[in-house]
PDB file of C-alpha atoms in Angstrom:
ATOM      1  CA  GLN A   1     134.799 -79.125 -94.763  1.00 81.00           C
ATOM      2  CA  SER A   2     133.707 -81.818 -97.189  1.00 90.00           C
ATOM      3  CA  VAL A   3     135.164 -82.119-100.687  1.00 93.00           C
ATOM      4  CA  LEU A   4     131.677 -82.507-102.164  1.00 97.00           C
ATOM      5  CA  THR A   5     129.176 -79.775-101.309  1.00 97.00           C
ATOM      6  CA  GLN A   6     125.592 -80.520-100.364  1.00 97.00           C
ATOM      7  CA  PRO A   7     122.942 -78.276 -98.807  1.00 97.00           C
ATOM      8  CA  PRO A   8     122.749 -79.090 -95.085  1.00 95.00           C
ATOM      9  CA  SER A   9     118.977 -79.412 -95.128  1.00 97.00           C
ATOM     10  CA  ALA A  10     115.999 -79.913 -97.409  1.00 98.00           C
ATOM     11  CA  SER A  11     112.303 -80.334 -96.766  1.00 97.00           C
ATOM     12  CA  GLY A  12     109.027 -81.114 -98.444  1.00 97.00           C
ATOM     13  CA  THR A  13     105.488 -82.184 -97.765  1.00 97.00           C
ATOM     14  CA  PRO A  14     104.144 -85.683 -98.439  1.00 97.00           C
ATOM     15  CA  GLY A  15     103.676 -86.300-102.151  1.00 97.00           C
ATOM     16  CA  GLN A  16     106.041 -83.524-103.222  1.00 97.00           C
ATOM     17  CA  ARG A  17     109.196 -83.895-105.313  1.00 98.00           C
ATOM     18  CA  VAL A  18     112.455 -82.853-103.643  1.00 98.00           C
ATOM     19  CA  THR A  19     115.890 -82.492-105.198  1.00 98.00           C
ATOM     20  CA  ILE A  20     119.227 -82.619-103.358  1.00 98.00           C
ATOM     21  CA  SER A  21     122.304 -81.237-105.096  1.00 98.00           C
ATOM     22  CA  CYS A  22     125.942 -82.314-104.855  1.00 98.00           C
ATOM     23  CA  SER A  23     128.712 -80.136-106.241  1.00 98.00           C
ATOM     24  CA  GLY A  24     132.283 -81.259-106.785  1.00 98.00           C
ATOM     25  CA  SER A  25     135.188 -80.642-109.128  1.00 97.00           C
ATOM     26  CA  SER A  26     136.906 -81.951-112.223  1.00 97.00           C
ATOM     27  CA  SER A  27     138.884 -84.476-110.189  1.00 97.00           C
ATOM     28  CA  ASN A  28     135.846 -86.210-108.716  1.00 98.00           C
ATOM     29  CA  ILE A  29     132.335 -85.745-110.115  1.00 98.00           C
ATOM     30  CA  GLY A  30     133.733 -84.320-113.334  1.00 97.00           C
ATOM     31  CA  ARG A  31     135.497 -87.611-114.101  1.00 96.00           C
ATOM     32  CA  ASN A  32     133.740 -90.313-112.077  1.00 97.00           C
ATOM     33  CA  PRO A  33     130.259 -91.633-111.375  1.00 97.00           C
ATOM     34  CA  VAL A  34     128.368 -90.498-108.303  1.00 98.00           C
ATOM     35  CA  ASN A  35     126.713 -92.673-105.679  1.00 98.00           C
ATOM     36  CA  TRP A  36     124.007 -91.693-103.215  1.00 98.00           C
ATOM     37  CA  TYR A  37     123.372 -93.132 -99.765  1.00 98.00           C
ATOM     38  CA  GLN A  38     120.478 -92.837 -97.329  1.00 97.00           C
ATOM     39  CA  HIS A  39     121.307 -92.936 -93.617  1.00 95.00           C
ATOM     40  CA  LEU A  40     119.077 -93.033 -90.618  1.00 92.00           C
ATOM     41  CA  PRO A  41     121.108 -92.468 -87.439  1.00 84.00           C
ATOM     42  CA  GLY A  42     121.855 -95.705 -85.649  1.00 85.00           C
ATOM     43  CA  THR A  43     121.345 -97.833 -88.724  1.00 91.00           C
ATOM     44  CA  ALA A  44     123.470 -99.054 -91.603  1.00 94.00           C
ATOM     45  CA  PRO A  45     123.694 -96.595 -94.493  1.00 95.00           C
ATOM     46  CA  LYS A  46     121.836 -97.782 -97.586  1.00 97.00           C
ATOM     47  CA  LEU A  47     122.911 -97.480-101.230  1.00 98.00           C
ATOM     48  CA  LEU A  48     120.222 -95.610-103.186  1.00 98.00           C
ATOM     49  CA  ILE A  49     121.880 -94.734-106.500  1.00 98.00           C
ATOM     50  CA  TYR A  50     125.137 -95.908-108.089  1.00 98.00           C
ATOM     51  CA  SER A  51     126.864 -94.914-111.321  1.00 97.00           C
ATOM     52  CA  SER A  52     125.062 -91.554-111.086  1.00 97.00           C
ATOM     53  CA  HIS A  53     121.644 -92.868-112.117  1.00 97.00           C
ATOM     54  CA  GLN A  54     121.389 -96.612-111.532  1.00 97.00           C
ATOM     55  CA  ARG A  55     119.115 -98.007-108.829  1.00 98.00           C
ATOM     56  CA  PRO A  56     120.072-101.179-106.947  1.00 96.00           C
ATOM     57  CA  SER A  57     117.534-103.955-106.847  1.00 95.00           C
ATOM     58  CA  GLY A  58     114.901-103.220-104.219  1.00 95.00           C
ATOM     59  CA  VAL A  59     115.219 -99.434-104.272  1.00 97.00           C
ATOM     60  CA  THR A  60     111.975 -97.748-105.223  1.00 97.00           C
ATOM     61  CA  ASP A  61     111.836 -95.808-108.495  1.00 96.00           C
ATOM     62  CA  ARG A  62     110.769 -92.758-106.498  1.00 98.00           C
ATOM     63  CA  PHE A  63     114.526 -92.179-106.159  1.00 98.00           C
ATOM     64  CA  SER A  64     116.426 -91.047-109.236  1.00 98.00           C
ATOM     65  CA  GLY A  65     119.884 -89.630-109.864  1.00 98.00           C
ATOM     66  CA  SER A  66     121.514 -87.478-112.499  1.00 98.00           C
ATOM     67  CA  LYS A  67     124.892 -85.918-113.225  1.00 98.00           C
ATOM     68  CA  SER A  68     126.032 -83.039-115.366  1.00 97.00           C
ATOM     69  CA  GLY A  69     129.562 -81.677-115.433  1.00 97.00           C
ATOM     70  CA  ILE A  70     130.836 -81.323-111.881  1.00 98.00           C
ATOM     71  CA  SER A  71     127.408 -81.550-110.260  1.00 98.00           C
ATOM     72  CA  ALA A  72     124.971 -84.312-109.450  1.00 98.00           C
ATOM     73  CA  SER A  73     121.521 -84.458-107.974  1.00 98.00           C
ATOM     74  CA  LEU A  74     119.198 -86.871-106.247  1.00 98.00           C
ATOM     75  CA  ALA A  75     115.475 -86.502-106.801  1.00 98.00           C
ATOM     76  CA  ILE A  76     112.848 -88.008-104.547  1.00 98.00           C
ATOM     77  CA  SER A  77     109.311 -88.005-105.910  1.00 97.00           C
ATOM     78  CA  GLY A  78     106.094 -88.790-104.056  1.00 97.00           C
ATOM     79  CA  LEU A  79     107.757 -87.837-100.770  1.00 98.00           C
ATOM     80  CA  GLN A  80     106.856 -90.082 -97.828  1.00 97.00           C
ATOM     81  CA  SER A  81     107.460 -89.733 -94.105  1.00 96.00           C
ATOM     82  CA  GLU A  82     109.789 -92.752 -94.216  1.00 95.00           C
ATOM     83  CA  ASP A  83     112.102 -90.760 -96.524  1.00 97.00           C
ATOM     84  CA  GLU A  84     113.112 -88.557 -93.596  1.00 97.00           C
ATOM     85  CA  ALA A  85     116.831 -89.290 -93.274  1.00 97.00           C
ATOM     86  CA  ASP A  86     120.302 -87.997 -94.084  1.00 95.00           C
ATOM     87  CA  TYR A  87     121.443 -88.264 -97.702  1.00 97.00           C
ATOM     88  CA  TYR A  88     125.070 -88.369 -98.843  1.00 98.00           C
ATOM     89  CA  CYS A  89     126.685 -88.207-102.253  1.00 98.00           C
ATOM     90  CA  ALA A  90     130.069 -89.824-102.916  1.00 98.00           C
ATOM     91  CA  ALA A  91     132.582 -90.083-105.735  1.00 98.00           C
ATOM     92  CA  TRP A  92     136.146 -91.261-106.285  1.00 97.00           C
ATOM     93  CA  ASP A  93     138.619 -88.392-106.426  1.00 97.00           C
ATOM     94  CA  ASP A  94     141.466 -88.935-108.891  1.00 96.00           C
ATOM     95  CA  SER A  95     143.666 -86.274-107.295  1.00 96.00           C
ATOM     96  CA  LEU A  96     143.202 -87.388-103.691  1.00 94.00           C
ATOM     97  CA  LYS A  97     143.183 -91.052-104.782  1.00 94.00           C
ATOM     98  CA  GLY A  98     140.353 -91.797-102.430  1.00 95.00           C
ATOM     99  CA  TRP A  99     136.612 -91.647-101.957  1.00 97.00           C
ATOM    100  CA  VAL A 100     135.093 -88.323-101.022  1.00 97.00           C
ATOM    101  CA  PHE A 101     131.666 -87.709 -99.553  1.00 97.00           C
ATOM    102  CA  GLY A 102     129.375 -84.741 -99.332  1.00 97.00           C
ATOM    103  CA  GLY A 103     128.615 -83.315 -95.913  1.00 95.00           C
ATOM    104  CA  GLY A 104     125.135 -84.780 -95.993  1.00 96.00           C
ATOM    105  CA  THR A 105     121.663 -83.322 -96.400  1.00 97.00           C
ATOM    106  CA  LYS A 106     119.083 -83.808 -93.675  1.00 96.00           C
ATOM    107  CA  LEU A 107     115.692 -84.283 -95.310  1.00 98.00           C
ATOM    108  CA  THR A 108     112.630 -83.345 -93.288  1.00 97.00           C
ATOM    109  CA  VAL A 109     109.148 -84.372 -94.334  1.00 96.00           C
ATOM    110  CA  LEU A 110     106.828 -81.679 -93.039  1.00 93.00           C
TER     111      LEU A 110
ATOM    112  CA  GLN B   1     120.972-111.999 -97.049  1.00 94.00           C
ATOM    113  CA  VAL B   2     124.137-109.951 -96.857  1.00 97.00           C
ATOM    114  CA  GLN B   3     125.164-109.142 -93.292  1.00 97.00           C
ATOM    115  CA  LEU B   4     128.150-107.257 -91.970  1.00 98.00           C
ATOM    116  CA  VAL B   5     128.690-107.100 -88.214  1.00 98.00           C
ATOM    117  CA  GLU B   6     131.379-104.865 -86.743  1.00 98.00           C
ATOM    118  CA  SER B   7     132.900-105.168 -83.282  1.00 98.00           C
ATOM    119  CA  GLY B   8     135.910-104.055 -81.281  1.00 98.00           C
ATOM    120  CA  GLY B   9     135.062-100.440 -80.624  1.00 97.00           C
ATOM    121  CA  GLY B  10     135.323 -98.845 -77.218  1.00 97.00           C
ATOM    122  CA  LEU B  11     136.815 -96.089 -75.113  1.00 97.00           C
ATOM    123  CA  VAL B  12     140.554 -95.588 -75.544  1.00 98.00           C
ATOM    124  CA  LYS B  13     143.017 -92.914 -74.453  1.00 97.00           C
ATOM    125  CA  PRO B  14     144.846 -90.720 -76.966  1.00 97.00           C
ATOM    126  CA  GLY B  15     147.810 -92.614 -78.333  1.00 97.00           C
ATOM    127  CA  GLY B  16     146.110 -95.936 -77.728  1.00 97.00           C
ATOM    128  CA  SER B  17     145.201 -98.745 -80.107  1.00 98.00           C
ATOM    129  CA  LEU B  18     142.247-100.930 -81.010  1.00 97.00           C
ATOM    130  CA  ARG B  19     141.523-103.699 -83.485  1.00 98.00           C
ATOM    131  CA  LEU B  20     138.161-103.460 -85.193  1.00 98.00           C
ATOM    132  CA  SER B  21     136.594-106.539 -86.780  1.00 98.00           C
ATOM    133  CA  CYS B  22     133.846-107.089 -89.305  1.00 98.00           C
ATOM    134  CA  VAL B  23     132.336-110.520 -89.892  1.00 98.00           C
ATOM    135  CA  ALA B  24     130.544-111.090 -93.182  1.00 98.00           C
ATOM    136  CA  SER B  25     127.805-113.538 -94.113  1.00 98.00           C
ATOM    137  CA  GLY B  26     125.320-114.121 -96.909  1.00 98.00           C
ATOM    138  CA  PHE B  27     127.760-113.725 -99.806  1.00 97.00           C
ATOM    139  CA  ASN B  28     131.062-115.074-101.109  1.00 97.00           C
ATOM    140  CA  PHE B  29     133.433-112.881 -99.087  1.00 97.00           C
ATOM    141  CA  ASN B  30     136.423-113.986-101.201  1.00 95.00           C
ATOM    142  CA  ASP B  31     134.967-112.312-104.292  1.00 96.00           C
ATOM    143  CA  TYR B  32     134.681-108.775-102.987  1.00 97.00           C
ATOM    144  CA  TYR B  33     136.811-105.810-102.110  1.00 97.00           C
ATOM    145  CA  MET B  34     135.950-104.434 -98.652  1.00 98.00           C
ATOM    146  CA  SER B  35     136.191-100.989 -97.136  1.00 98.00           C
ATOM    147  CA  TRP B  36     136.101 -99.048 -93.866  1.00 98.00           C
ATOM    148  CA  ILE B  37     134.221 -95.758 -93.587  1.00 98.00           C
ATOM    149  CA  ARG B  38     133.653 -93.665 -90.475  1.00 97.00           C
ATOM    150  CA  GLN B  39     131.240 -91.010 -89.289  1.00 95.00           C
ATOM    151  CA  THR B  40     132.482 -88.501 -86.743  1.00 90.00           C
ATOM    152  CA  PRO B  41     130.026 -87.035 -84.219  1.00 81.00           C
ATOM    153  CA  GLY B  42     127.732 -84.516 -85.829  1.00 75.00           C
ATOM    154  CA  LYS B  43     129.590 -84.735 -89.101  1.00 77.00           C
ATOM    155  CA  GLY B  44     129.379 -86.666 -92.286  1.00 85.00           C
ATOM    156  CA  LEU B  45     130.938 -89.783 -93.676  1.00 93.00           C
ATOM    157  CA  GLU B  46     134.670 -90.164 -94.262  1.00 95.00           C
ATOM    158  CA  TRP B  47     136.209 -92.981 -96.279  1.00 97.00           C
ATOM    159  CA  ILE B  48     139.215 -94.527 -94.522  1.00 97.00           C
ATOM    160  CA  SER B  49     140.495 -97.537 -96.403  1.00 97.00           C
ATOM    161  CA  TYR B  50     139.816-100.373 -98.802  1.00 97.00           C
ATOM    162  CA  ILE B  51     141.408-103.742 -99.482  1.00 97.00           C
ATOM    163  CA  THR B  52     141.201-105.974-102.532  1.00 96.00           C
ATOM    164  CA  SER B  53     139.513-109.383-102.519  1.00 95.00           C
ATOM    165  CA  ILE B  54     142.824-111.207-101.988  1.00 93.00           C
ATOM    166  CA  GLY B  55     144.130-108.729 -99.436  1.00 88.00           C
ATOM    167  CA  SER B  56     146.608-106.919-101.598  1.00 85.00           C
ATOM    168  CA  TYR B  57     147.060-103.242-102.373  1.00 85.00           C
ATOM    169  CA  PRO B  58     145.361-101.635 -99.375  1.00 94.00           C
ATOM    170  CA  TYR B  59     144.451 -98.010 -99.936  1.00 95.00           C
ATOM    171  CA  TYR B  60     144.190 -95.410 -97.167  1.00 96.00           C
ATOM    172  CA  ALA B  61     142.932 -91.881 -96.737  1.00 95.00           C
ATOM    173  CA  ASP B  62     145.735 -89.442 -95.949  1.00 94.00           C
ATOM    174  CA  SER B  63     144.186 -88.735 -92.533  1.00 93.00           C
ATOM    175  CA  VAL B  64     144.931 -92.290 -91.332  1.00 95.00           C
ATOM    176  CA  LYS B  65     147.899 -93.350 -93.467  1.00 96.00           C
ATOM    177  CA  GLY B  66     150.684 -94.752 -91.314  1.00 96.00           C
ATOM    178  CA  ARG B  67     148.419 -95.188 -88.278  1.00 97.00           C
ATOM    179  CA  PHE B  68     145.696 -97.553 -89.509  1.00 98.00           C
ATOM    180  CA  THR B  69     146.171-100.952 -91.143  1.00 98.00           C
ATOM    181  CA  VAL B  70     143.467-102.879 -92.975  1.00 98.00           C
ATOM    182  CA  SER B  71     143.618-106.655 -93.391  1.00 97.00           C
ATOM    183  CA  ARG B  72     141.333-109.587 -94.051  1.00 97.00           C
ATOM    184  CA  ASP B  73     141.068-113.308 -93.401  1.00 97.00           C
ATOM    185  CA  ASN B  74     139.005-114.859 -96.180  1.00 97.00           C
ATOM    186  CA  ALA B  75     138.821-118.217 -94.399  1.00 97.00           C
ATOM    187  CA  LYS B  76     137.116-116.479 -91.484  1.00 98.00           C
ATOM    188  CA  LYS B  77     135.111-114.122 -93.741  1.00 98.00           C
ATOM    189  CA  SER B  78     136.476-111.284 -91.653  1.00 98.00           C
ATOM    190  CA  LEU B  79     137.797-107.796 -92.251  1.00 98.00           C
ATOM    191  CA  TYR B  80     139.993-105.998 -89.735  1.00 98.00           C
ATOM    192  CA  LEU B  81     141.182-102.481 -89.025  1.00 98.00           C
ATOM    193  CA  GLN B  82     144.128-102.013 -86.677  1.00 98.00           C
ATOM    194  CA  VAL B  83     143.963 -98.448 -85.410  1.00 98.00           C
ATOM    195  CA  ASN B  84     147.081 -97.098 -83.693  1.00 97.00           C
ATOM    196  CA  SER B  85     148.239 -93.743 -82.337  1.00 97.00           C
ATOM    197  CA  LEU B  86     144.625 -92.738 -81.854  1.00 97.00           C
ATOM    198  CA  ARG B  87     143.712 -89.060 -81.673  1.00 96.00           C
ATOM    199  CA  THR B  88     140.598 -87.397 -80.293  1.00 95.00           C
ATOM    200  CA  GLU B  89     139.560 -86.606 -83.863  1.00 94.00           C
ATOM    201  CA  ASP B  90     139.412 -90.351 -84.606  1.00 96.00           C
ATOM    202  CA  THR B  91     136.323 -90.573 -82.386  1.00 96.00           C
ATOM    203  CA  ALA B  92     133.660 -91.916 -84.727  1.00 96.00           C
ATOM    204  CA  VAL B  93     131.362 -94.761 -85.639  1.00 96.00           C
ATOM    205  CA  TYR B  94     133.345 -97.090 -87.882  1.00 98.00           C
ATOM    206  CA  TYR B  95     131.466 -98.947 -90.605  1.00 98.00           C
ATOM    207  CA  CYS B  96     132.638-101.793 -92.766  1.00 98.00           C
ATOM    208  CA  ALA B  97     131.135-101.969 -96.236  1.00 98.00           C
ATOM    209  CA  ARG B  98     131.189-104.331 -99.180  1.00 98.00           C
ATOM    210  CA  TYR B  99     132.942-102.568-102.050  1.00 98.00           C
ATOM    211  CA  VAL B 100     131.835-103.388-105.575  1.00 98.00           C
ATOM    212  CA  VAL B 101     134.287-102.507-108.330  1.00 95.00           C
ATOM    213  CA  GLU B 102     132.926-102.895-111.876  1.00 92.00           C
ATOM    214  CA  PRO B 103     134.738-100.180-113.876  1.00 90.00           C
ATOM    215  CA  PRO B 104     133.731 -97.506-114.424  1.00 89.00           C
ATOM    216  CA  ALA B 105     131.276 -98.138-111.600  1.00 92.00           C
ATOM    217  CA  ALA B 106     132.375 -98.563-107.998  1.00 97.00           C
ATOM    218  CA  TYR B 107     130.240 -98.309-104.896  1.00 98.00           C
ATOM    219  CA  PHE B 108     129.623 -99.522-101.342  1.00 98.00           C
ATOM    220  CA  ASP B 109     126.515-101.641-101.675  1.00 97.00           C
ATOM    221  CA  PHE B 110     126.097-103.084 -98.175  1.00 98.00           C
ATOM    222  CA  TRP B 111     127.149-101.601 -94.854  1.00 98.00           C
ATOM    223  CA  GLY B 112     127.259-102.827 -91.285  1.00 97.00           C
ATOM    224  CA  GLN B 113     125.644-100.998 -88.394  1.00 96.00           C
ATOM    225  CA  GLY B 114     128.978 -99.719 -87.138  1.00 96.00           C
ATOM    226  CA  THR B 115     131.113 -99.848 -84.000  1.00 97.00           C
ATOM    227  CA  LEU B 116     131.801 -96.755 -81.891  1.00 97.00           C
ATOM    228  CA  VAL B 117     135.354 -95.714 -81.107  1.00 98.00           C
ATOM    229  CA  THR B 118     135.730 -92.987 -78.498  1.00 97.00           C
ATOM    230  CA  VAL B 119     139.161 -91.455 -77.970  1.00 97.00           C
ATOM    231  CA  SER B 120     139.310 -89.498 -74.745  1.00 96.00           C
ATOM    232  CA  SER B 121     141.558 -89.062 -71.731  1.00 95.00           C
TER     233      SER B 121
END
C-alpha cells in the first residue's frame, strides 16, 4: 500500500483533457512540493513536473500540475497516443524522513 | 546529454549479496546528490536511498536500513549500492537517479534504465 494514493487507471480519447489525482497527508503533500513522473515499462522514468507545478525544460506545456492542501493533480491536455504510460506522484515525507510515491496511474488513450 | 547506466543486477539466493553500480556522464557528477529507487514487479516505485554530492550523510528507507549501503566515487563518476541479506521482496528493477536539491524544491530529474535484481532460491 503506497503512502500517496492515486487512481490505478485513467483513460481518454485523443485531444481530450485528463486529470490524475494524488492524495497524501499533512506530513508529505501538506508540507512539501509534489513531483510527477512518466514511466513507460522498460525505459527510464521521466520527470514531468517538479515543485508541484514547474515543468522541466523540454516537457510540453500540455502537462500541468497543481497542489491544494494534501492533494495534488496532474493534467494532460490535448491527449496523444504517445501519452499512454504510467504516471507517478512523489513527495518528501517529514515523518518518514524519506521520499514516498503514489502507486501509479496507468493512462490509456482510447 | 545526461546519461546514467546501471549494472550489477542478477539472480541471487535469499540471504545473498550484490553490488549495483551506476556510471554517470554528461554532467558534473561531483555537484549532485544521487539516489537509488526501485520498482518491484507489478508494483510502483519505492525510494531506497540518497547520498550527498561529497558522499556524506546517506539516507535510507526503513525497508533497507542496515542491509543496503550507498556510496560513490566522484573520480570515477560512479554511484554504488551494496545490497546484503537479500530477501525475495527485494526483487525489483533498481534505478539510479540524479537528485536535485534546491530548497524547497527537490526532485529526481534524470534516471537510468535500471538493473534487475531477482532474489529466488
